[in-house]
Amino acid sequence: MSTAILGISAYYHDSAAAIIIDGEIIAAAHEERFTRKKHDSSFPINAAKYVLSEAGIDYNDLTAISFYDKPYIKFERLLETYHAFAPKGLISFLSAVPVWIKEKLFMKKMLRDELKHLGDKKIPILFPEHHLSHAASAFYPSPFKEAAILTIDGVGEWATTAIGYGNDHTIKIISELHFPHSVGLLYSAFTQYIGFRVNSGEYKLMGLAPYGNPNSQQTKNYKEKILGEMVDIREDGSVLLNMKYFKYATGLKMTADKKWTRLFGIPPRNAESEISQEYMNMALAIQQITEEIVLKLAKTAKKLTNSDYLVMAGGVALNSVANGKLLESKLFKDIWIQPAAGDAGGALGAAYLGWHLWKGEKRHVNNKPDGMKGAYLGPEFNNKDILGIIRKHNAQYKYFEHFNELTEVVAEKISEGNVIGWFQGRMEFGPRALGNRSILGDARNPEMQKKMNLKIKYREGFRPFAPTVLEEDTQDYFVMDSPSPYMLHVIPVKEERLKPLPAGYSEMELYERLYHLRSDVPAITHIDFSARIQSVNKNTNPKYWNLINAFKKQTGYGVIVNTSFNVRGEPIVCNPDDGFRCFMRTEMDFLVIGNYLFDKNQQEKLINDSNWKEQFKLD
């Protein structure tokens, strides 16, 4: 009989469920995609129902359920932290501890109560540690037989960073950095101070950093103050934070704002306000410091394991700029990063641990290209589902009998400057849309970046867009000699594609710099001539590859713009109805679902959908 293990991540942020049968990932999904609540932290009942259905098994057929962390140890950390910082943090203590005592402390019972909605059998529940779950999510699906493991996030139980070693089916944690000293929480503190939301705005901080002036005395001063007053970086990459500047251990905020204002000379930025150069320089300073820490940690991982390969997970592993610098360093022969590197991926790691650690089963390495199946692990929909939304919305469409004919038409629409909603196959697992729930545009079009930010995504105009490139054409556009299937590396655009800069470029206002024509693929060339690339393999995603290849045949360019199919504050679309509604809310020109093509100009306006901007709060 097969061994089926359900992995669960819940109750912090980015709840998810994943299922593994006999060591193979069958399905994984974020709860937010079903509830339409961004970063939904509730028990992933919808995601669990989906993965069980995709696996074709009943809940009562499960061998075990594996939860992604140890609640008792987390509660111990909470109590010890409040004790250490007392009497500070009393208000936070009084709000947090009753919730723990009422709910989270009795996690096993809480989980059993939720699981009753799935079935009535009493199945064993496993509780691996948080960073071990991250480590498992990074190592087990990787293409390496053995590898150094680096996990970096805000905090799990006590650990905030862990270095380990994976070999065959075993994982050993060698070294840990403990709370409150945390690279992830340091970065999140700056995220909040610069006016973005913690746990969702870190991407914005990373995107804003290149607008900082690296030669500015102010940027240098910020770095000196951070390194002199806030954080002590040791040679091994471990950090010691000066907790008088941080409130996250005992308070309801990340930062001690008055102390920061005195130190840096600027107050915390109000959300949605204009971003001045000071905050751009601050973003650059903390980004550069984070890159330095990640590189030192990687060097330590290399030294402790003597491995030629590195795998990574944890929220900080989504810092694709740092990942690009790490790749560029050639410290390791190859690096593999879990595409669902945050807490959602913990569900997958926990399930893997049930198979390899609890059951003691051997590992079969998949290096073609890895065990993640392109991260296409979510639900898929058929023509019946699509026809259902056509009837529901009285949608006008054109159906293509042959998919190749559809790709020819869509490629031409992209080349004409249209923005396309592209909905195919199984939904992606992780925060990136990788060509199955994507919004696409022409990377050559100088107006595309502005149009997609302001008229499609309704988000800040400074934010960059990523390219998808045919894997075999990667080196024609980018300084990279290996695939990047999960959009987790920021890499320089090739020099021969760049345009000369005007005098005084680095002193120009943000949007003057942004809209300067920097390359022959301006829509995906960030302000510092970099791009966060996704390379697409013909075998991993043939439909998406065929579309880009059709575009290449028509234009000579094997690269297009790819951003996630959602508006700001909304989770990535899951089903055809989500896709059609998002299409109608925005100024997207065309929508493709399966073999159906929808032209915006032929549609009626949606009814009773005027409150969607209130429904999806800005992130």
Coordinates of C-alpha atoms in Angstrom, one line a residue:
M1 CA 0.0 0.0 0.0
S2 CA 1.2 3.5 -0.8
T3 CA 2.4 5.9 1.9
A4 CA 0.6 9.2 1.7
I5 CA 1.7 12.2 3.9
L6 CA -0.2 15.5 4.1
G7 CA 2.0 18.5 5.0
I8 CA 0.4 21.5 6.7
S9 CA 1.6 25.1 7.2
A10 CA -0.8 27.3 9.2
Y11 CA -1.5 30.0 11.8
Y12 CA 1.3 32.5 11.0
H13 CA 1.1 33.6 7.4
D14 CA 0.9 31.9 4.0
S15 CA -1.0 28.7 5.1
A16 CA -0.6 25.8 2.7
A17 CA -1.1 22.1 2.2
A18 CA 1.0 19.6 0.3
I19 CA 0.8 15.9 -0.3
I20 CA 3.5 13.4 -1.0
I21 CA 2.9 9.8 -2.0
D22 CA 5.8 7.4 -1.8
G23 CA 8.3 10.3 -1.9
E24 CA 6.8 12.1 -4.9
I25 CA 5.1 15.5 -4.7
I26 CA 1.6 15.1 -6.1
A27 CA 0.1 18.5 -5.2
A28 CA 0.6 21.7 -3.2
A29 CA -1.3 24.9 -2.9
H30 CA -1.7 28.1 -0.8
E31 CA -4.9 28.6 1.1
E32 CA -5.0 32.2 0.0
R33 CA -5.7 31.2 -3.6
F34 CA -9.0 29.6 -2.6
T35 CA -10.2 32.1 0.1
R36 CA -9.0 35.1 -1.9
K37 CA -7.4 36.6 1.3
K38 CA -3.8 37.5 0.7
H39 CA -1.3 35.7 3.1
D40 CA -4.3 33.8 4.6
S41 CA -3.0 32.2 7.9
S42 CA -6.1 30.1 8.7
F43 CA -6.1 26.3 8.7
P44 CA -5.7 25.4 5.0
I45 CA -9.0 23.4 4.7
N46 CA -9.5 24.3 1.0
A47 CA -5.9 23.6 0.0
A48 CA -6.0 20.3 2.0
K49 CA -9.3 19.2 0.2
Y50 CA -7.7 20.1 -3.1
V51 CA -4.5 18.1 -2.6
L52 CA -6.3 15.1 -1.4
S53 CA -8.6 15.3 -4.5
E54 CA -5.6 15.7 -6.8
A55 CA -4.0 12.7 -5.2
G56 CA -7.2 10.7 -5.7
I57 CA -7.3 9.6 -2.1
D58 CA -9.5 9.9 0.9
Y59 CA -8.4 11.6 4.1
N60 CA -8.7 8.2 5.9
D61 CA -6.2 6.7 3.5
L62 CA -3.4 9.1 4.8
T63 CA -0.4 7.5 6.6
A64 CA 0.5 10.7 8.5
I65 CA -0.1 14.4 8.8
S66 CA 3.0 16.6 9.3
F67 CA 2.8 20.1 10.7
Y68 CA 5.6 22.5 9.8
D69 CA 6.8 23.5 13.3
K70 CA 6.8 22.7 17.0
P71 CA 4.2 24.9 18.9
Y72 CA 5.4 24.1 22.4
I73 CA 9.0 25.3 21.6
K74 CA 7.5 28.4 20.0
F75 CA 5.5 29.1 23.1
E76 CA 8.6 28.6 25.3
R77 CA 10.4 31.2 23.2
L78 CA 7.5 33.6 23.6
L79 CA 7.6 33.2 27.4
E80 CA 11.4 33.4 27.7
T81 CA 11.5 36.5 25.5
Y82 CA 8.9 38.4 27.6
H83 CA 10.7 37.3 30.8
A84 CA 14.1 38.5 29.4
F85 CA 12.7 41.9 28.4
A86 CA 10.3 42.5 31.3
P87 CA 8.8 44.8 32.2
K88 CA 8.8 45.9 28.6
G89 CA 6.2 44.3 26.4
L90 CA 3.4 44.0 28.9
I91 CA 0.8 45.2 26.5
S92 CA 2.0 42.8 23.8
F93 CA 2.2 40.0 26.4
L94 CA -1.4 40.6 27.5
S95 CA -2.6 40.4 23.9
A96 CA -0.5 37.4 22.7
V97 CA -0.4 35.0 25.6
P98 CA -4.2 34.5 26.2
V99 CA -4.5 33.6 22.5
W100 CA -1.7 31.0 22.8
I101 CA -3.2 29.5 26.0
K102 CA -6.7 29.4 24.4
E103 CA -5.7 28.1 21.0
K104 CA -2.1 27.5 19.8
L105 CA -0.8 25.8 22.9
F106 CA -3.1 23.0 22.3
M107 CA -2.2 22.7 18.7
K108 CA -2.7 19.0 18.3
K109 CA -6.3 19.3 19.5
M110 CA -6.8 22.3 17.3
L111 CA -5.5 20.5 14.3
R112 CA -7.6 17.4 15.1
D113 CA -10.8 19.6 15.3
E114 CA -10.0 21.1 11.9
L115 CA -9.1 17.7 10.4
K116 CA -12.5 16.3 11.4
H117 CA -13.8 18.3 8.4
L118 CA -11.8 16.0 6.2
G119 CA -12.3 12.6 7.8
D120 CA -12.9 10.8 11.0
K121 CA -9.8 8.5 11.3
K122 CA -7.2 9.4 14.0
I123 CA -4.1 9.7 11.9
P124 CA -0.6 10.3 13.5
I125 CA 0.4 14.0 13.5
L126 CA 4.1 14.8 13.3
F127 CA 5.7 18.1 14.4
P128 CA 9.1 18.6 12.8
E129 CA 10.9 21.9 13.7
H130 CA 10.3 25.0 11.5
H131 CA 13.8 25.3 10.1
L132 CA 14.1 21.6 9.6
S133 CA 10.9 21.8 7.5
H134 CA 12.5 24.6 5.5
A135 CA 15.7 22.6 5.1
A136 CA 13.7 19.6 3.9
S137 CA 11.7 21.7 1.3
A138 CA 15.1 22.9 -0.1
F139 CA 17.1 19.6 -0.1
Y140 CA 14.7 16.8 -0.9
P141 CA 13.3 18.1 -4.2
S142 CA 16.7 19.5 -5.3
P143 CA 18.7 17.9 -8.1
F144 CA 21.7 17.2 -5.8
K145 CA 22.6 13.9 -4.1
E146 CA 24.3 15.9 -1.3
A147 CA 24.3 19.7 -0.5
A148 CA 25.0 22.3 2.0
I149 CA 21.6 23.7 3.3
L150 CA 21.0 27.4 4.3
T151 CA 17.7 28.5 5.7
I152 CA 17.1 32.2 6.6
D153 CA 13.8 33.8 7.7
G154 CA 12.3 35.9 10.4
V155 CA 11.9 33.3 13.2
G156 CA 10.7 29.7 13.6
E157 CA 10.7 28.4 17.1
W158 CA 14.0 29.8 18.3
A159 CA 16.1 29.6 15.1
T160 CA 16.2 32.5 12.6
T161 CA 19.0 31.0 10.5
A162 CA 20.2 27.4 10.1
I163 CA 23.1 25.8 8.3
G164 CA 22.8 22.1 7.6
Y165 CA 23.9 19.3 5.4
G166 CA 21.8 16.9 3.3
N167 CA 23.1 13.6 2.0
D168 CA 20.8 10.9 0.4
H169 CA 17.7 10.9 2.7
T170 CA 19.3 12.4 5.8
I171 CA 19.5 16.0 6.9
K172 CA 21.7 17.3 9.8
I173 CA 21.4 20.8 11.2
I174 CA 24.9 21.9 12.0
S175 CA 24.6 25.5 13.3
E176 CA 21.7 27.9 14.2
L177 CA 21.3 31.6 14.9
H178 CA 18.6 32.2 17.5
F179 CA 15.9 34.9 18.2
P180 CA 15.9 37.8 18.6
H181 CA 18.9 38.1 16.3
S182 CA 17.4 37.7 12.8
V183 CA 18.4 38.7 9.3
G184 CA 14.7 38.4 8.2
L185 CA 13.4 40.6 11.0
L186 CA 16.2 43.1 10.4
Y187 CA 15.1 43.4 6.7
S188 CA 11.4 43.5 7.7
A189 CA 12.1 46.3 10.2
F190 CA 13.5 48.5 7.4
T191 CA 10.5 47.4 5.2
Q192 CA 8.2 48.8 7.8
Y193 CA 10.2 52.0 8.4
I194 CA 10.3 52.8 4.7
G195 CA 6.5 52.6 4.6
F196 CA 5.7 49.1 3.3
R197 CA 3.9 46.2 5.0
V198 CA 5.8 43.5 6.8
N199 CA 5.5 40.1 5.3
S200 CA 4.4 41.5 1.9
G201 CA 6.4 44.6 1.3
E202 CA 9.9 43.1 1.4
Y203 CA 9.7 42.6 -2.4
K204 CA 9.1 46.4 -2.7
L205 CA 12.1 47.2 -0.6
M206 CA 14.2 45.0 -2.8
G207 CA 12.8 46.7 -5.9
L208 CA 13.3 50.1 -4.5
A209 CA 16.9 49.6 -3.5
P210 CA 18.4 50.1 -7.0
Y211 CA 17.0 53.6 -7.0
G212 CA 19.4 54.4 -4.2
N213 CA 22.6 56.1 -5.1
P214 CA 25.6 53.8 -4.3
N215 CA 28.0 56.7 -4.5
S216 CA 26.0 59.0 -2.3
Q217 CA 27.5 60.0 1.0
Q218 CA 24.1 59.6 2.5
T219 CA 23.9 55.9 1.5
K220 CA 27.4 55.4 2.9
N221 CA 26.4 57.1 6.2
Y222 CA 23.3 54.9 6.5
K223 CA 25.4 51.8 6.1
E224 CA 27.9 53.0 8.7
K225 CA 25.1 53.8 11.2
I226 CA 23.4 50.4 10.6
L227 CA 26.7 48.6 11.0
G228 CA 27.9 50.8 13.9
E229 CA 24.7 51.0 15.9
M230 CA 22.2 48.4 14.9
V231 CA 23.8 45.2 13.8
D232 CA 27.1 43.5 14.4
I233 CA 28.0 41.1 11.6
R234 CA 30.4 38.4 12.5
E235 CA 32.8 36.8 10.0
D236 CA 30.7 33.6 9.9
G237 CA 27.6 35.6 8.9
S238 CA 25.9 35.5 12.3
V239 CA 24.4 38.8 13.4
L240 CA 23.9 40.4 16.8
L241 CA 21.2 43.1 16.8
N242 CA 21.1 46.0 19.2
M243 CA 17.6 45.4 20.5
K244 CA 17.1 49.0 21.8
Y245 CA 16.3 49.8 18.1
F246 CA 13.8 47.0 17.7
K247 CA 10.4 46.4 19.3
Y248 CA 9.4 43.1 17.6
A249 CA 10.5 41.0 20.6
T250 CA 8.0 42.6 23.0
G251 CA 6.0 45.2 21.1
L252 CA 3.3 45.5 18.4
K253 CA 5.7 47.2 16.0
M254 CA 9.0 46.3 14.4
T255 CA 11.0 49.5 15.2
A256 CA 11.7 51.9 18.0
D257 CA 10.8 54.8 15.7
K258 CA 12.1 57.7 17.8
K259 CA 15.5 56.1 18.1
W260 CA 15.6 55.4 14.3
T261 CA 14.6 59.0 13.6
R262 CA 17.5 60.3 15.8
L263 CA 19.9 57.9 14.2
F264 CA 19.1 58.4 10.5
G265 CA 17.6 61.9 10.6
I266 CA 14.4 61.0 8.7
P267 CA 11.1 59.9 10.2
P268 CA 9.3 56.7 9.3
R269 CA 7.7 57.1 5.8
N270 CA 3.9 57.1 5.7
A271 CA 2.5 54.3 3.5
E272 CA 1.5 55.4 0.0
S273 CA 3.3 58.8 0.3
E274 CA 5.8 60.0 -2.2
I275 CA 9.2 58.2 -1.9
S276 CA 12.1 60.6 -1.5
Q277 CA 15.7 59.9 -2.3
E278 CA 16.5 59.4 1.4
Y279 CA 14.3 56.3 1.6
M280 CA 15.7 54.9 -1.6
N281 CA 19.2 55.3 -0.2
M282 CA 18.1 53.6 3.0
A283 CA 16.7 50.7 1.0
L284 CA 20.0 50.3 -0.9
A285 CA 22.0 50.4 2.4
I286 CA 20.0 47.6 4.0
Q287 CA 19.9 45.6 0.8
Q288 CA 23.7 45.7 0.4
I289 CA 24.1 44.7 4.1
T290 CA 21.7 41.8 3.6
E291 CA 23.7 40.6 0.6
E292 CA 26.9 40.8 2.6
I293 CA 25.3 38.7 5.4
V294 CA 23.9 36.1 3.0
L295 CA 27.3 35.7 1.3
K296 CA 29.1 35.3 4.6
L297 CA 26.6 32.7 5.7
A298 CA 27.0 30.8 2.4
K299 CA 30.8 30.8 2.9
T300 CA 30.3 29.4 6.4
A301 CA 28.0 26.7 5.0
K302 CA 30.7 25.8 2.4
K303 CA 33.3 25.7 5.1
L304 CA 31.2 23.5 7.5
T305 CA 30.1 21.0 4.8
N306 CA 32.8 21.1 2.2
S307 CA 30.0 20.6 -0.4
D308 CA 30.1 21.9 -4.0
Y309 CA 26.3 22.5 -3.9
L310 CA 24.0 24.7 -1.9
V311 CA 20.2 24.6 -1.4
M312 CA 18.2 27.4 0.2
A313 CA 14.8 28.2 1.7
G314 CA 13.2 30.5 4.2
G315 CA 11.7 34.0 3.4
V316 CA 15.1 35.6 2.9
A317 CA 15.9 33.0 0.2
L318 CA 13.3 35.0 -1.9
N319 CA 15.7 37.9 -2.0
S320 CA 16.6 37.3 -5.6
V321 CA 19.1 40.1 -5.7
A322 CA 21.2 38.5 -3.0
N323 CA 20.8 35.1 -4.7
G324 CA 22.1 36.6 -8.0
K325 CA 25.2 37.9 -6.1
L326 CA 25.7 34.5 -4.5
L327 CA 25.5 32.8 -7.9
E328 CA 27.9 35.3 -9.4
S329 CA 30.4 34.6 -6.6
K330 CA 30.9 31.0 -7.9
L331 CA 31.3 29.9 -4.3
F332 CA 29.3 26.8 -5.2
K333 CA 29.2 24.8 -8.5
D334 CA 25.4 25.1 -8.4
I335 CA 22.7 26.5 -6.2
W336 CA 19.0 25.4 -6.0
I337 CA 16.4 27.4 -4.1
Q338 CA 12.9 26.2 -3.1
P339 CA 10.4 28.3 -5.2
A340 CA 8.0 28.3 -2.3
A341 CA 10.8 29.4 0.1
G342 CA 8.5 31.0 2.6
D343 CA 6.2 29.4 5.2
A344 CA 4.0 27.9 2.5
G345 CA 6.9 25.7 1.5
G346 CA 7.2 24.5 5.1
A347 CA 4.1 22.3 4.4
L348 CA 6.0 20.6 1.6
G349 CA 9.2 20.2 3.7
A350 CA 7.1 18.8 6.6
A351 CA 5.5 16.2 4.3
Y352 CA 9.0 15.2 3.0
L353 CA 10.2 14.7 6.6
G354 CA 7.4 12.3 7.2
W355 CA 8.6 10.2 4.3
H356 CA 12.3 10.4 4.8
L357 CA 12.8 11.0 8.5
W358 CA 9.8 9.4 10.1
K359 CA 9.5 6.5 7.7
G360 CA 13.2 6.3 7.0
E361 CA 12.7 5.9 3.2
K362 CA 15.5 6.3 0.7
R363 CA 15.6 9.3 -1.6
H364 CA 15.5 9.1 -5.4
V365 CA 17.2 12.2 -6.8
N366 CA 15.4 13.9 -9.7
N367 CA 17.9 16.0 -11.7
K368 CA 15.7 16.5 -14.9
P369 CA 15.6 19.3 -13.7
D370 CA 14.4 18.7 -10.1
G371 CA 11.6 17.2 -8.1
M372 CA 9.3 20.2 -8.1
K373 CA 7.6 19.6 -11.5
G374 CA 8.2 23.2 -12.4
A375 CA 6.2 24.2 -9.3
Y376 CA 3.0 23.5 -11.3
L377 CA 1.4 21.7 -8.4
G378 CA -2.0 23.4 -8.1
P379 CA -5.5 22.9 -9.6
E380 CA -6.2 22.6 -13.3
F381 CA -9.5 23.3 -15.0
N382 CA -11.1 21.9 -18.1
N383 CA -13.4 23.1 -20.9
K384 CA -16.5 22.5 -18.8
D385 CA -15.2 24.9 -16.1
I386 CA -14.4 27.5 -18.7
L387 CA -17.8 27.2 -20.4
G388 CA -19.3 27.7 -16.9
I389 CA -17.8 31.1 -16.5
I390 CA -18.6 32.0 -20.1
R391 CA -22.3 31.4 -19.4
K392 CA -22.1 33.1 -16.0
H393 CA -20.7 36.3 -17.4
N394 CA -22.2 36.1 -20.9
A395 CA -18.7 36.3 -22.1
Q396 CA -17.8 36.6 -25.8
Y397 CA -15.0 34.4 -27.0
K398 CA -13.2 32.7 -29.8
Y399 CA -12.3 29.0 -29.5
F400 CA -9.2 27.6 -31.2
E401 CA -9.3 23.9 -32.1
H402 CA -5.5 23.9 -32.5
F403 CA -3.3 25.4 -29.7
N404 CA -0.5 26.4 -32.1
E405 CA -2.9 28.6 -34.0
L406 CA -3.9 30.3 -30.7
T407 CA -0.2 30.9 -29.8
E408 CA 0.4 32.6 -33.2
V409 CA -2.5 34.9 -32.6
V410 CA -1.6 35.7 -29.0
A411 CA 2.1 36.3 -29.9
E412 CA 1.0 38.8 -32.5
K413 CA -1.3 40.6 -30.0
I414 CA 1.7 40.9 -27.6
S415 CA 3.9 42.3 -30.3
E416 CA 1.2 44.9 -31.0
G417 CA 1.5 46.3 -27.5
N418 CA -1.5 44.4 -25.9
V419 CA -1.4 43.0 -22.4
I420 CA -2.6 39.4 -22.1
G421 CA -4.0 37.4 -19.2
W422 CA -2.6 33.9 -19.7
F423 CA -4.3 31.1 -17.8
Q424 CA -3.2 27.5 -18.5
G425 CA -2.7 24.2 -16.8
R426 CA -1.9 23.7 -13.1
M427 CA -1.5 26.7 -10.8
E428 CA 1.9 27.5 -9.5
F429 CA 3.0 26.8 -5.9
G430 CA 5.0 29.6 -4.4
P431 CA 4.7 33.4 -4.7
R432 CA 5.7 33.6 -8.4
A433 CA 3.6 33.2 -11.5
L434 CA 5.6 31.0 -13.9
G435 CA 3.6 31.0 -17.0
N436 CA 0.3 29.3 -16.0
R437 CA -1.3 32.2 -14.1
S438 CA 0.5 35.1 -15.7
I439 CA 0.0 38.6 -17.2
L440 CA 2.2 39.0 -20.3
G441 CA 3.5 41.9 -22.4
D442 CA 6.2 42.9 -24.9
A443 CA 9.6 43.4 -23.2
R444 CA 10.7 45.6 -26.2
N445 CA 7.9 48.1 -25.5
P446 CA 9.1 51.3 -23.6
E447 CA 5.6 52.0 -22.3
M448 CA 4.9 48.4 -21.1
Q449 CA 6.4 48.7 -17.6
K450 CA 4.4 51.9 -16.9
K451 CA 1.2 50.5 -18.4
M452 CA 1.3 47.2 -16.5
N453 CA 2.1 48.9 -13.1
L454 CA -0.5 51.7 -13.3
K455 CA -3.3 50.3 -15.4
I456 CA -3.1 46.5 -14.8
K457 CA -1.6 45.9 -11.4
Y458 CA -2.6 49.2 -9.8
R459 CA 0.6 49.3 -7.9
E460 CA 3.6 51.7 -7.3
G461 CA 5.1 52.8 -10.6
F462 CA 8.7 52.1 -9.6
R463 CA 8.3 48.3 -9.3
P464 CA 10.1 46.3 -11.9
F465 CA 8.8 43.4 -14.1
A466 CA 10.4 40.1 -14.7
P467 CA 11.2 38.5 -18.1
T468 CA 10.5 35.0 -19.2
V469 CA 13.1 33.9 -21.7
L470 CA 13.4 30.6 -23.7
E471 CA 15.9 28.6 -21.7
E472 CA 18.1 28.1 -24.8
D473 CA 18.2 31.9 -25.4
T474 CA 19.1 33.0 -21.8
Q475 CA 22.6 33.9 -22.7
D476 CA 21.5 36.1 -25.6
Y477 CA 20.0 38.6 -23.1
F478 CA 21.4 37.9 -19.7
V479 CA 24.8 37.3 -18.0
M480 CA 23.9 33.8 -16.9
D481 CA 25.1 30.4 -17.9
S482 CA 22.5 28.2 -16.0
P483 CA 18.7 27.9 -16.1
S484 CA 16.6 30.0 -13.7
P485 CA 13.2 28.3 -13.8
Y486 CA 11.7 29.9 -10.7
M487 CA 12.5 33.6 -11.0
L488 CA 14.8 33.5 -8.0
H489 CA 17.9 35.2 -9.4
V490 CA 18.4 38.9 -10.4
I491 CA 21.0 38.9 -13.1
P492 CA 22.6 41.7 -15.2
V493 CA 21.2 42.3 -18.7
K494 CA 24.0 41.8 -21.3
E495 CA 26.0 44.9 -21.9
E496 CA 25.5 44.9 -25.7
R497 CA 21.8 45.3 -25.2
L498 CA 22.2 48.5 -23.0
K499 CA 21.7 52.1 -24.1
P500 CA 24.1 54.9 -23.1
L501 CA 23.1 56.9 -20.0
P502 CA 22.6 60.7 -20.0
A503 CA 24.8 62.9 -17.9
G504 CA 23.7 63.2 -14.3
Y505 CA 21.6 60.1 -14.5
S506 CA 22.0 59.0 -10.9
E507 CA 20.9 62.4 -9.7
M508 CA 17.6 62.4 -11.7
E509 CA 14.2 62.1 -10.1
L510 CA 13.0 58.5 -9.6
Y511 CA 10.6 58.5 -12.6
E512 CA 12.9 60.3 -14.9
R513 CA 15.4 57.5 -14.3
L514 CA 12.7 54.9 -14.5
Y515 CA 11.4 55.9 -17.9
H516 CA 14.8 56.5 -19.5
L517 CA 15.3 53.9 -22.3
R518 CA 18.0 51.7 -20.8
S519 CA 18.1 48.7 -23.2
D520 CA 16.4 47.1 -26.2
V521 CA 14.2 45.2 -23.7
P522 CA 13.3 48.2 -21.5
A523 CA 10.2 46.8 -19.9
I524 CA 12.2 44.2 -18.0
T525 CA 15.5 46.1 -17.5
H526 CA 15.5 47.5 -14.0
I527 CA 17.1 50.8 -13.1
D528 CA 20.5 49.1 -12.3
F529 CA 20.4 47.1 -15.7
S530 CA 19.3 43.9 -14.0
A531 CA 16.4 41.5 -14.4
R532 CA 14.8 38.8 -12.3
I533 CA 14.7 36.1 -14.9
Q534 CA 12.6 33.1 -15.5
S535 CA 13.9 30.7 -18.1
V536 CA 11.3 28.3 -19.5
N537 CA 12.1 24.8 -20.6
K538 CA 10.2 23.2 -23.5
N539 CA 9.6 20.0 -21.6
T540 CA 8.6 21.6 -18.3
N541 CA 6.0 24.0 -19.7
P542 CA 5.5 23.3 -23.5
K543 CA 2.5 25.6 -23.9
Y544 CA 4.2 28.6 -22.4
W545 CA 7.4 27.8 -24.3
N546 CA 5.5 27.5 -27.6
L547 CA 3.9 30.9 -27.1
I548 CA 7.3 32.6 -26.5
N549 CA 8.8 30.7 -29.4
A550 CA 5.9 31.9 -31.6
F551 CA 6.7 35.5 -30.5
K552 CA 10.4 34.9 -31.3
K553 CA 9.5 33.7 -34.8
Q554 CA 7.5 36.9 -35.4
T555 CA 9.8 39.4 -33.7
G556 CA 13.3 37.8 -33.3
Y557 CA 13.0 38.1 -29.5
G558 CA 12.7 35.0 -27.4
V559 CA 11.8 37.0 -24.3
I560 CA 8.5 38.6 -22.9
V561 CA 7.3 40.3 -19.7
N562 CA 5.7 38.0 -17.2
T563 CA 4.0 39.2 -14.0
S564 CA 1.6 37.4 -11.7
F565 CA -2.1 37.3 -12.7
N566 CA -3.6 39.5 -10.0
V567 CA -4.1 43.1 -9.0
R568 CA -2.3 44.6 -6.1
G569 CA -3.5 43.1 -2.8
E570 CA -5.1 40.2 -4.4
P571 CA -3.8 36.6 -4.4
I572 CA -2.8 35.1 -7.7
V573 CA -5.9 33.9 -9.5
C574 CA -6.8 30.3 -9.0
N575 CA -9.9 29.3 -11.1
P576 CA -11.3 30.6 -14.4
D577 CA -13.8 32.9 -12.6
D578 CA -11.0 34.6 -10.7
G579 CA -9.2 35.0 -14.0
F580 CA -12.2 36.5 -15.8
R581 CA -13.0 38.9 -13.0
C582 CA -9.4 40.1 -12.8
F583 CA -9.4 40.6 -16.5
M584 CA -12.5 42.7 -16.4
R585 CA -11.4 44.8 -13.5
T586 CA -8.2 46.0 -15.2
E587 CA -7.1 47.4 -18.5
M588 CA -5.9 44.1 -19.8
D589 CA -6.6 43.8 -23.5
F590 CA -7.0 40.0 -24.0
L591 CA -7.5 37.0 -21.8
V592 CA -6.6 33.4 -22.7
I593 CA -8.0 30.5 -20.7
G594 CA -7.1 27.1 -22.2
N595 CA -7.9 27.4 -25.9
Y596 CA -10.4 30.2 -25.4
L597 CA -9.5 33.8 -26.3
F598 CA -11.5 36.8 -24.9
D599 CA -11.2 40.3 -26.3
K600 CA -11.9 43.0 -23.8
N601 CA -13.7 45.2 -26.4
Q602 CA -16.3 42.5 -26.9
Q603 CA -17.3 42.0 -23.3
E604 CA -20.1 43.4 -21.2
K605 CA -19.1 45.1 -17.9
L606 CA -19.2 42.9 -14.8
I607 CA -22.3 43.4 -12.6
N608 CA -22.1 43.9 -8.8
D609 CA -18.3 44.0 -8.8
S610 CA -17.7 47.6 -8.0
N611 CA -16.3 47.0 -4.5
W612 CA -13.3 44.9 -5.5
K613 CA -10.8 47.6 -4.5
E614 CA -12.2 47.5 -0.9
Q615 CA -12.1 43.7 -1.0
F616 CA -8.4 43.5 -1.8
K617 CA -6.6 45.8 0.6
L618 CA -3.4 47.3 -0.7
D619 CA -0.3 45.3 0.4

